[in-house]
Amino acid sequence: MVPIGFAIALIPDKIWYPLSNAAKRNVETWLLQINECVCADNNWHLFRVLVNLGLARVGAQHSLDAMHDGLDKAEEWYLGDGWYSDGVRAQRDYYVTFAIHYYCLIYAQITSTIPELRDSERAERYRTRAAQIAPDILHYFDPDTGACIPFGRSLTYRFACAAFWGAMVFAEVGSNHPESANTVSTAVAKGVWLRHLKWWFQRPEIFNGDGTLSIGWAYPNLMMAESYNSPGSPYWALKAFLPLALPQGHPFWSNDDTPAAPPPKLPSPHPVPHAYSIFIHSRRSPSHTYVLTSGQAATFASMRHSGEKYSKLSYSATFGFSVPVGAYGLEQIVPDCTLALSDDVDVKDGNGCHWRVRRVAKDAKLIRGSPSLEPIGHGKERLQVGMVATWDAWKDVDVKTWIIPMPAGEASFEGDWHLRVHRIVTGRTIWTCDGGFSVSGVKSDGSRRRLVAWDDVLDEGVLSSQSSETTSSSALVRSIDGTTGIRAIRWSPKPTEAALDATGQLPVEARIINCAPDSNIMFPKSLLPTLNTELSPRAEPYWLISGVFAVAGHSADDRSWRRAWEEELPIPDWLRQVLK
């Protein structure tokens, strides 16, 4: 109904006026049913807005009350600084931009051009909020490649993620709004939009054999789909093409007047308190854009893989994330970018090896890098930030996790590393698996790569085989898409009665997991560097401090990643205070 209502509002001369009077009555009767439906308490309330807007635009029967009720409902979800939640729940995903802002900006623009529907107060409010949130939304998109960070549900809508930028231009949000005048001009919005579409259309794998869009992300993948997806669902991606509604003479279409500009150098790390997130852009070329996050959740029962889509510790525009494809073992669970726990790994009868990951983070907050660990407000502090949250894995197992961006070191670039600190108190024997970023595990011919020694990596300057290494406390994988690794920095630093090695640390097993096919949404086959250990019951907490490493892209001549990987990571002073 929504696309039809919008089309009637936008191009009535094409799809409404040519209809016979009987056909118009039939369409009107069918569309008006939306006002009687009880819909989900989320962005669906705005469906009524566009349907009634279209009917009002052509003078057909409509309900202004239903239209305004939908807009008023969205006000209940407004958080400030341009941010909404998608309903009264802890979700700050792409629905904030490709649904709530998108529909409100369409309403603002269409009502502004039709005197009898003019709603100046709402229209200005929606434009102002879009201008406020736009600098934050820039951080979801890699400034070099145009790829966006896959996060949350409905990712099969793919390039709908860039729909917000088209809506910004359509609704004439720009330099007249000081909140975004310095960062999100029409040229910048056009640049983000174009780079994102180019990134997608360099991936023919997103199409089925008959040319239709598939369900999936970077390739057809039903493992990641939601229960509400259908073969037509991927076509919500067409939201991205709203700029096609702009007139031919619009500056958006003029390369001379409005070139596709790159965004300004994005601040990194960039905390966004409303989204419980810290965005990071590495200072390498190509850049690696990713987010550290704790606090979002989708808890409705029908949500598939909600823990994986909302509650991992990080999400990457380069390396994506993984969902479980089975119930047993790390190869099927694929705990990239998260901590997985098991209490039955040693079961020998074939019924063990269950792993659980965080689905709902509790007490999540952004913190300053100081011993006081004060929550930061909405002043956008950008230095020495981190996140902390808790997780009740079992009734007798409590986990508290800090995630901390690391500055550049002597050899590393800003964004190469981030720290994870897990404080675990357990009343039972458990096994832990701390996963880094997954990386592609396929060769150019689609076959699975073999793990080889470093000396076998290069063939005429091109990566010809997957390469990896493990030590007693680290695991690293390098592929054509990038290099990812994880290193144990300090595991259980206070010696106790628990089993420790000669250094007074917990023994660590570094493993590279050959992940089950179709688990990662970016790569059909993937590899995952992990750190693993066993924890015995005790009242005193265990401390597991790991460094997570990731560099995007590959250059045969660039060895700086190796120097960055070998760099010793300092523990921030404020974290040392916590450990004391």
XYZ file of C-alpha atoms in Angstrom:
580
model
C 0.000 0.000 0.000
C 2.750 2.446 0.936
C 4.497 2.575 -2.464
C 1.134 3.059 -4.155
C 0.151 5.872 -1.797
C 3.510 7.549 -2.315
C 3.289 7.173 -6.097
C -0.158 8.761 -6.132
C 1.218 11.690 -4.113
C 4.286 12.102 -6.294
C 3.145 11.354 -9.860
C -0.680 11.395 -9.931
C -0.657 12.289 -13.609
C 1.026 8.962 -14.352
C -0.900 6.497 -12.204
C -4.067 8.162 -10.861
C -5.608 10.558 -13.338
C -5.510 8.069 -16.232
C -7.733 5.659 -14.234
C -11.458 5.418 -14.837
C -13.763 6.649 -12.072
C -14.618 3.042 -11.161
C -10.949 2.106 -10.941
C -10.249 5.151 -8.766
C -13.035 4.116 -6.368
C -11.638 0.591 -6.171
C -8.116 1.809 -5.411
C -9.440 4.299 -2.880
C -11.524 1.645 -1.104
C -8.619 -0.751 -0.977
C -6.142 1.811 0.326
C -8.488 3.123 3.015
C -8.373 -0.272 4.719
C -5.014 0.728 6.168
C -6.780 3.096 8.547
C -8.618 0.191 10.162
C -5.615 -2.079 10.625
C -3.916 -2.650 13.964
C -0.253 -2.401 13.084
C 2.983 -3.161 14.876
C 4.103 -0.442 17.259
C 6.970 0.743 15.094
C 7.610 2.567 11.816
C 4.528 0.868 10.339
C 2.428 3.682 11.838
C 3.942 5.922 9.177
C 2.547 3.705 6.405
C -0.814 5.371 7.017
C 0.799 8.746 6.548
C 1.930 8.125 2.980
C -1.260 6.333 1.947
C -3.502 9.145 3.206
C -1.096 11.738 1.842
C -1.489 10.257 -1.631
C -5.276 10.145 -1.391
C -5.389 13.719 -0.077
C -3.117 14.877 -2.874
C -5.683 13.900 -5.511
C -8.793 14.883 -3.574
C -9.899 11.290 -2.866
C -11.406 10.172 0.412
C -8.753 10.157 3.133
C -8.269 10.602 6.860
C -6.228 13.521 8.133
C -6.696 12.159 11.638
C -5.064 8.838 10.702
C -2.242 10.669 8.977
C -1.566 12.934 11.935
C -1.963 10.091 14.434
C 0.834 8.247 12.667
C 3.086 11.291 12.822
C 2.238 11.863 16.477
C 3.080 8.232 17.230
C 6.584 8.747 15.868
C 7.004 11.639 18.296
C 6.808 9.124 21.141
C 9.989 7.513 19.834
C 12.010 10.699 19.465
C 15.185 10.640 21.558
C 16.805 13.957 20.702
C 19.641 15.124 18.431
C 17.721 13.832 15.398
C 17.589 10.258 16.755
C 14.531 8.017 17.058
C 14.050 4.465 18.179
C 11.966 2.160 16.005
C 9.109 1.953 18.478
C 9.501 1.862 22.238
C 12.410 -0.554 22.192
C 16.200 -0.551 22.231
C 16.645 -0.505 18.458
C 18.583 2.237 16.684
C 19.112 0.538 13.332
C 18.682 1.598 9.713
C 14.929 1.892 10.237
C 15.662 5.208 11.937
C 16.835 6.630 8.618
C 15.354 4.537 5.792
C 11.918 4.447 7.432
C 11.187 7.116 10.048
C 13.262 9.983 8.646
C 12.563 8.869 5.087
C 8.765 8.969 5.442
C 8.795 12.181 7.468
C 10.961 13.962 4.898
C 8.662 12.855 2.077
C 5.727 14.208 4.065
C 7.590 17.472 4.665
C 8.402 18.015 0.995
C 5.070 17.036 -0.532
C 2.968 19.019 1.945
C 5.251 22.014 1.418
C 4.411 22.100 -2.287
C 0.633 21.707 -1.992
C -1.043 24.706 -0.294
C -4.094 22.819 0.951
C -1.880 20.255 2.693
C 0.772 22.629 4.021
C 2.065 21.661 7.479
C 4.926 24.085 7.970
C 5.625 23.368 11.633
C 6.032 19.629 11.154
C 7.926 20.042 7.896
C 10.530 22.311 9.459
C 10.834 20.015 12.462
C 11.524 16.993 10.248
C 14.080 18.846 8.151
C 15.850 20.132 11.253
C 16.021 16.664 12.787
C 17.393 15.185 9.578
C 20.059 17.878 9.542
C 20.927 17.052 13.151
C 21.323 13.313 12.651
C 23.087 13.471 9.270
C 26.630 13.990 10.669
C 26.186 10.843 12.768
C 24.815 8.809 9.853
C 27.890 9.658 7.771
C 29.838 7.376 10.097
C 27.926 4.278 8.954
C 29.511 4.623 5.487
C 33.125 3.911 4.629
C 34.479 7.138 3.122
C 36.724 5.244 0.677
C 34.646 2.328 -0.566
C 31.080 3.517 0.022
C 30.227 0.316 1.893
C 28.024 0.717 4.932
C 28.234 -1.128 8.233
C 25.744 -4.018 8.164
C 23.871 -3.908 11.444
C 20.398 -4.827 12.654
C 17.462 -6.398 10.885
C 16.141 -6.203 7.313
C 19.599 -6.064 5.782
C 18.218 -7.764 2.698
C 16.934 -4.283 1.785
C 20.594 -3.601 0.944
C 21.018 -0.182 -0.664
C 17.968 1.164 1.132
C 20.651 1.982 3.697
C 21.491 4.991 1.504
C 17.849 6.063 1.109
C 18.251 8.732 3.766
C 20.678 10.696 1.586
C 18.237 10.773 -1.294
C 15.466 11.888 1.057
C 17.706 14.667 2.390
C 18.133 16.063 -1.108
C 14.482 15.476 -2.053
C 13.304 17.436 0.995
C 15.849 20.212 0.401
C 17.678 19.669 3.678
C 21.062 21.313 3.462
C 22.962 24.489 3.950
C 19.977 26.396 5.311
C 20.141 24.154 8.382
C 23.186 25.141 10.469
C 23.271 21.795 12.241
C 24.643 20.192 9.086
C 25.906 23.087 7.001
C 29.557 22.193 7.453
C 29.297 18.480 6.846
C 26.292 17.332 4.832
C 25.794 19.534 1.831
C 23.983 18.277 -1.237
C 27.392 17.456 -2.729
C 28.390 15.318 0.244
C 25.012 13.552 0.336
C 25.339 12.848 -3.378
C 28.849 11.481 -2.858
C 27.815 9.080 -0.105
C 24.792 7.958 -2.138
C 26.781 7.350 -5.338
C 29.697 5.570 -3.677
C 27.282 3.283 -1.855
C 25.404 2.344 -5.029
C 28.679 1.739 -6.863
C 29.810 -0.579 -4.076
C 26.661 -2.657 -4.524
C 26.744 -2.813 -8.278
C 30.273 -4.145 -8.201
C 28.689 -7.241 -6.618
C 26.688 -9.139 -9.235
C 26.274 -11.961 -6.703
C 23.377 -10.060 -5.117
C 21.199 -10.995 -8.110
C 19.496 -14.314 -8.730
C 20.051 -16.126 -12.005
C 16.931 -14.507 -13.478
C 18.213 -11.024 -12.652
C 16.009 -10.418 -9.623
C 17.450 -9.293 -6.322
C 18.085 -12.155 -3.918
C 17.459 -12.376 -0.196
C 20.781 -11.846 1.520
C 23.467 -9.205 1.854
C 26.600 -9.556 -0.303
C 25.333 -12.809 -1.853
C 22.123 -14.924 -1.703
C 21.814 -16.129 1.883
C 18.628 -17.337 3.553
C 20.521 -18.042 6.785
C 20.455 -14.339 7.664
C 16.830 -13.725 6.631
C 13.971 -12.741 8.910
C 10.675 -14.582 9.117
C 8.881 -11.686 7.401
C 11.132 -11.723 4.326
C 9.672 -12.780 0.977
C 11.044 -12.804 -2.581
C 9.778 -9.243 -2.945
C 11.436 -7.945 0.223
C 14.770 -7.029 -1.382
C 12.949 -4.476 -3.507
C 12.644 -2.142 -0.534
C 16.156 -1.334 -1.780
C 14.469 0.864 -4.389
C 13.922 3.453 -1.675
C 17.457 4.538 -2.532
C 16.283 5.851 -5.903
C 14.204 8.732 -4.529
C 16.573 11.231 -6.239
C 14.964 10.119 -9.511
C 11.997 12.237 -8.402
C 14.156 15.354 -8.652
C 13.622 17.464 -11.784
C 16.130 17.260 -14.589
C 17.508 20.708 -13.846
C 18.108 20.031 -10.154
C 21.696 20.729 -8.984
C 21.920 17.095 -7.884
C 22.153 16.081 -11.536
C 24.706 18.718 -12.469
C 28.314 17.627 -12.107
C 29.374 21.244 -12.518
C 27.170 22.664 -9.784
C 27.099 19.691 -7.423
C 29.978 17.268 -7.807
C 29.855 14.059 -5.787
C 32.019 15.224 -2.928
C 33.751 13.010 -0.386
C 32.780 13.596 3.220
C 35.122 15.688 5.312
C 37.654 13.806 7.405
C 35.410 12.069 9.888
C 36.304 12.333 13.561
C 37.345 8.996 15.029
C 36.473 7.620 17.468
C 33.020 9.164 17.253
C 30.632 8.310 20.122
C 26.878 8.368 19.480
C 25.169 7.980 22.862
C 21.657 7.541 21.440
C 22.832 4.522 19.427
C 25.048 3.084 22.178
C 27.862 3.182 19.641
C 31.395 4.365 18.978
C 32.277 4.674 15.285
C 35.858 4.182 14.151
C 37.542 4.973 10.826
C 41.081 3.750 10.438
C 43.533 6.259 9.040
C 44.889 3.757 6.524
C 44.030 3.601 2.848
C 41.753 1.855 2.215
C 40.084 2.767 5.459
C 38.363 0.301 7.764
C 35.046 1.609 9.048
C 33.501 -0.200 11.990
C 31.460 0.372 15.133
C 31.843 -0.736 18.727
C 28.454 -1.173 20.336
C 26.610 -2.450 23.384
C 23.036 -1.761 24.445
C 20.812 -2.304 21.427
C 18.537 -5.347 21.227
C 15.594 -6.750 19.315
C 13.687 -8.854 21.806
C 10.478 -9.710 19.954
C 10.093 -13.460 19.703
C 10.026 -13.773 15.913
C 13.349 -11.990 15.421
C 15.890 -14.431 13.968
C 19.482 -14.079 15.103
C 18.716 -11.004 17.179
C 21.838 -11.449 19.307
C 24.001 -11.591 16.224
C 22.344 -8.638 14.497
C 22.294 -6.257 17.453
C 24.404 -7.449 20.378
C 27.874 -8.279 19.084
C 30.715 -6.104 20.292
C 31.606 -4.743 16.859
C 30.351 -4.618 13.266
C 32.452 -3.884 10.188
C 31.781 -2.413 6.741
C 34.603 -4.613 5.392
C 34.224 -7.910 7.261
C 30.472 -7.943 8.012
C 29.302 -10.290 10.722
C 28.156 -13.901 11.027
C 24.998 -15.705 12.095
C 24.749 -19.285 13.367
C 23.937 -21.943 10.792
C 23.623 -24.834 13.248
C 23.363 -25.592 16.945
C 26.643 -27.322 17.763
C 30.258 -26.268 17.867
C 32.091 -23.079 17.098
C 32.172 -23.861 13.374
C 28.363 -23.565 13.277
C 27.881 -20.845 15.902
C 30.648 -18.636 14.403
C 31.094 -16.137 17.261
C 32.884 -13.377 15.382
C 33.128 -10.022 17.141
C 31.715 -11.410 20.359
C 32.341 -13.600 23.390
C 30.818 -17.099 23.352
C 30.483 -19.317 26.413
C 29.778 -23.030 26.843
C 29.265 -25.254 29.871
C 29.200 -28.609 28.054
C 32.177 -28.692 25.702
C 33.517 -31.788 27.457
C 30.320 -33.825 27.019
C 31.376 -36.953 25.100
C 28.072 -38.513 24.043
C 27.449 -36.162 21.129
C 24.896 -33.976 22.931
C 27.316 -31.294 24.110
C 29.204 -28.376 22.633
C 26.425 -25.786 22.903
C 27.555 -22.203 22.908
C 25.690 -19.064 23.890
C 26.365 -15.431 23.024
C 25.021 -12.178 24.380
C 21.509 -11.337 23.219
C 20.641 -8.494 25.598
C 23.289 -6.236 27.103
C 22.355 -4.735 30.465
C 23.453 -1.453 32.034
C 25.123 -0.370 28.801
C 26.761 3.020 28.781
C 29.423 5.065 27.059
C 32.272 5.985 29.375
C 35.096 8.453 29.609
C 38.593 7.141 29.794
C 39.077 7.978 33.442
C 39.009 6.023 36.708
C 35.623 7.545 37.546
C 34.079 5.853 34.490
C 31.427 8.532 34.310
C 28.809 8.039 31.598
C 29.254 10.610 28.863
C 26.356 12.777 27.829
C 25.393 14.010 24.413
C 28.262 16.478 24.088
C 29.996 14.171 21.592
C 33.272 13.751 23.499
C 35.624 12.027 21.077
C 38.746 11.187 23.074
C 39.416 8.361 25.513
C 35.965 6.877 25.203
C 34.790 3.333 25.699
C 31.698 1.250 26.330
C 30.730 -1.059 29.152
C 27.804 -3.450 29.590
C 26.892 -6.572 31.547
C 25.477 -9.928 30.512
C 23.837 -12.614 32.638
C 24.997 -15.646 30.695
C 23.587 -18.071 33.300
C 22.188 -17.488 36.767
C 25.617 -18.196 38.215
C 27.746 -16.649 35.448
C 28.070 -12.872 35.221
C 30.011 -11.080 32.504
C 30.987 -7.418 32.338
C 32.672 -6.234 29.158
C 34.497 -3.034 28.240
C 35.309 -2.224 24.603
C 37.862 0.502 24.050
C 39.198 2.151 20.856
C 42.986 2.344 20.720
C 44.907 5.381 19.438
C 47.700 5.120 16.934
C 50.940 3.617 18.208
C 54.501 3.739 16.963
C 53.683 1.379 14.088
C 49.900 1.083 14.145
C 47.383 3.497 12.696
C 44.405 4.779 14.599
C 41.655 2.207 14.169
C 43.935 -0.809 13.669
C 43.282 -2.049 17.213
C 40.625 -2.006 19.869
C 40.661 -3.571 23.318
C 38.174 -5.936 24.892
C 38.077 -6.515 28.617
C 35.862 -9.279 29.985
C 35.319 -9.572 33.741
C 33.785 -13.000 34.383
C 32.539 -14.464 37.647
C 31.435 -18.074 37.275
C 29.852 -20.610 39.582
C 30.371 -23.440 37.093
C 33.068 -24.707 34.766
C 32.799 -22.870 31.461
C 34.732 -22.554 28.236
C 35.215 -19.190 26.557
C 35.784 -18.201 22.936
C 36.655 -14.592 22.145
C 36.238 -14.025 18.403
C 37.840 -11.381 16.216
C 36.576 -10.247 12.825
C 35.828 -12.957 10.263
C 37.598 -12.772 6.927
C 37.006 -14.327 3.520
C 37.973 -17.989 3.248
C 37.604 -18.426 -0.505
C 39.894 -18.123 -3.505
C 38.990 -16.371 -6.717
C 37.582 -19.620 -8.124
C 35.234 -19.962 -5.142
C 37.008 -22.905 -3.506
C 37.923 -22.858 0.155
C 41.378 -21.547 0.893
C 43.906 -23.659 2.672
C 45.845 -22.221 5.588
C 49.471 -21.772 4.643
C 52.668 -20.371 6.095
C 53.588 -16.740 5.511
C 56.337 -17.607 3.037
C 53.715 -19.036 0.678
C 51.492 -15.975 0.691
C 52.482 -13.967 -2.356
C 52.450 -14.890 -6.006
C 53.584 -12.079 -8.304
C 52.322 -9.489 -5.879
C 48.858 -11.048 -5.559
C 47.576 -12.949 -2.570
C 47.155 -16.459 -3.934
C 46.369 -18.379 -0.747
C 44.876 -17.697 2.627
C 47.628 -17.107 5.156
C 47.533 -17.429 8.890
C 49.530 -17.869 12.011
C 48.813 -18.836 15.592
C 50.993 -18.539 18.642
C 50.281 -19.578 22.186
C 48.318 -16.358 22.674
C 47.348 -14.942 19.269
C 45.706 -15.821 15.966
C 45.942 -13.935 12.686
C 44.410 -14.455 9.237
C 45.237 -12.511 6.061
C 43.271 -12.580 2.825
C 42.660 -10.437 -0.222
C 39.938 -8.574 1.716
C 42.074 -7.711 4.685
C 43.888 -8.935 7.776
C 42.228 -9.768 11.096
C 43.617 -11.071 14.344
C 43.174 -11.310 18.091
C 45.810 -11.378 20.833
C 45.648 -12.214 24.529
C 47.136 -9.286 26.424
C 46.416 -10.195 30.018
C 44.235 -13.102 31.034
C 43.383 -13.446 34.738
C 46.205 -11.200 35.920
C 45.742 -12.033 39.614
C 47.079 -15.554 40.330
C 44.638 -17.631 42.356
C 43.907 -21.263 42.960
C 42.791 -21.533 39.312
C 45.004 -23.404 36.855
C 47.620 -20.936 35.589
C 50.642 -21.352 33.399
C 54.213 -20.552 34.393
C 53.677 -16.828 33.843
C 50.767 -16.672 36.244
C 48.285 -16.323 33.390
C 45.456 -18.536 32.263
C 46.530 -20.882 29.469
C 45.139 -19.675 26.151
C 44.437 -21.687 23.028
C 44.563 -19.587 19.872
C 42.494 -21.128 17.079
C 41.460 -20.226 13.561
C 37.984 -21.573 12.894
C 36.968 -22.819 9.454
C 33.449 -21.441 9.646
C 30.427 -23.228 8.216
C 29.381 -21.975 4.757
C 26.914 -19.083 4.527
C 27.461 -18.007 8.126
C 29.109 -14.679 7.315
C 26.836 -12.253 5.457
C 29.763 -10.832 3.462
C 31.652 -14.005 2.493
C 30.113 -17.414 1.614
C 33.093 -19.084 3.284
C 35.009 -17.481 6.106
C 37.745 -17.943 8.672
C 37.720 -16.620 12.216
C 40.658 -15.984 14.587
C 39.749 -16.806 18.206
C 41.159 -17.122 21.719
C 39.881 -19.937 23.926
C 40.266 -21.022 27.536
C 38.588 -22.940 30.353
C 37.426 -21.276 33.579
C 36.809 -23.116 36.825
C 34.223 -21.991 39.383
C 35.454 -19.358 41.825
C 34.220 -16.265 43.635
C 37.055 -14.053 42.420
C 36.598 -12.603 38.922
C 38.606 -13.651 35.908
C 39.946 -10.863 33.704
C 40.333 -11.572 29.977
C 41.950 -8.651 28.138
C 42.328 -9.040 24.383
C 43.461 -6.847 21.532
C 41.416 -7.114 18.331
C 43.214 -6.208 15.097
C 41.791 -5.500 11.648
C 43.157 -3.898 8.487
C 41.100 -3.622 5.298
C 42.418 -4.456 1.840
C 45.689 -5.979 0.722
C 48.852 -4.654 -0.820
C 51.747 -6.936 -1.684
C 54.233 -4.180 -0.945
C 52.701 -2.916 2.296
C 54.258 -4.542 5.337
C 53.105 -1.880 7.771
C 50.285 -4.148 8.885
C 52.893 -6.642 10.128
C 54.639 -3.994 12.204
C 51.285 -2.856 13.574
C 50.327 -6.429 14.482
C 53.604 -6.987 16.330
C 53.283 -3.770 18.297
C 52.904 -4.086 22.064
C 49.560 -2.748 23.241
C 49.456 -0.587 26.372
C 46.681 -0.938 28.916
C 45.115 2.512 29.470
C 45.780 4.013 32.890
C 42.106 4.238 33.765
C 41.710 0.532 33.017
C 44.640 -0.254 35.283
C 42.732 1.510 38.028
C 39.751 -0.733 37.396
C 41.940 -3.841 37.549
C 43.254 -2.769 40.945
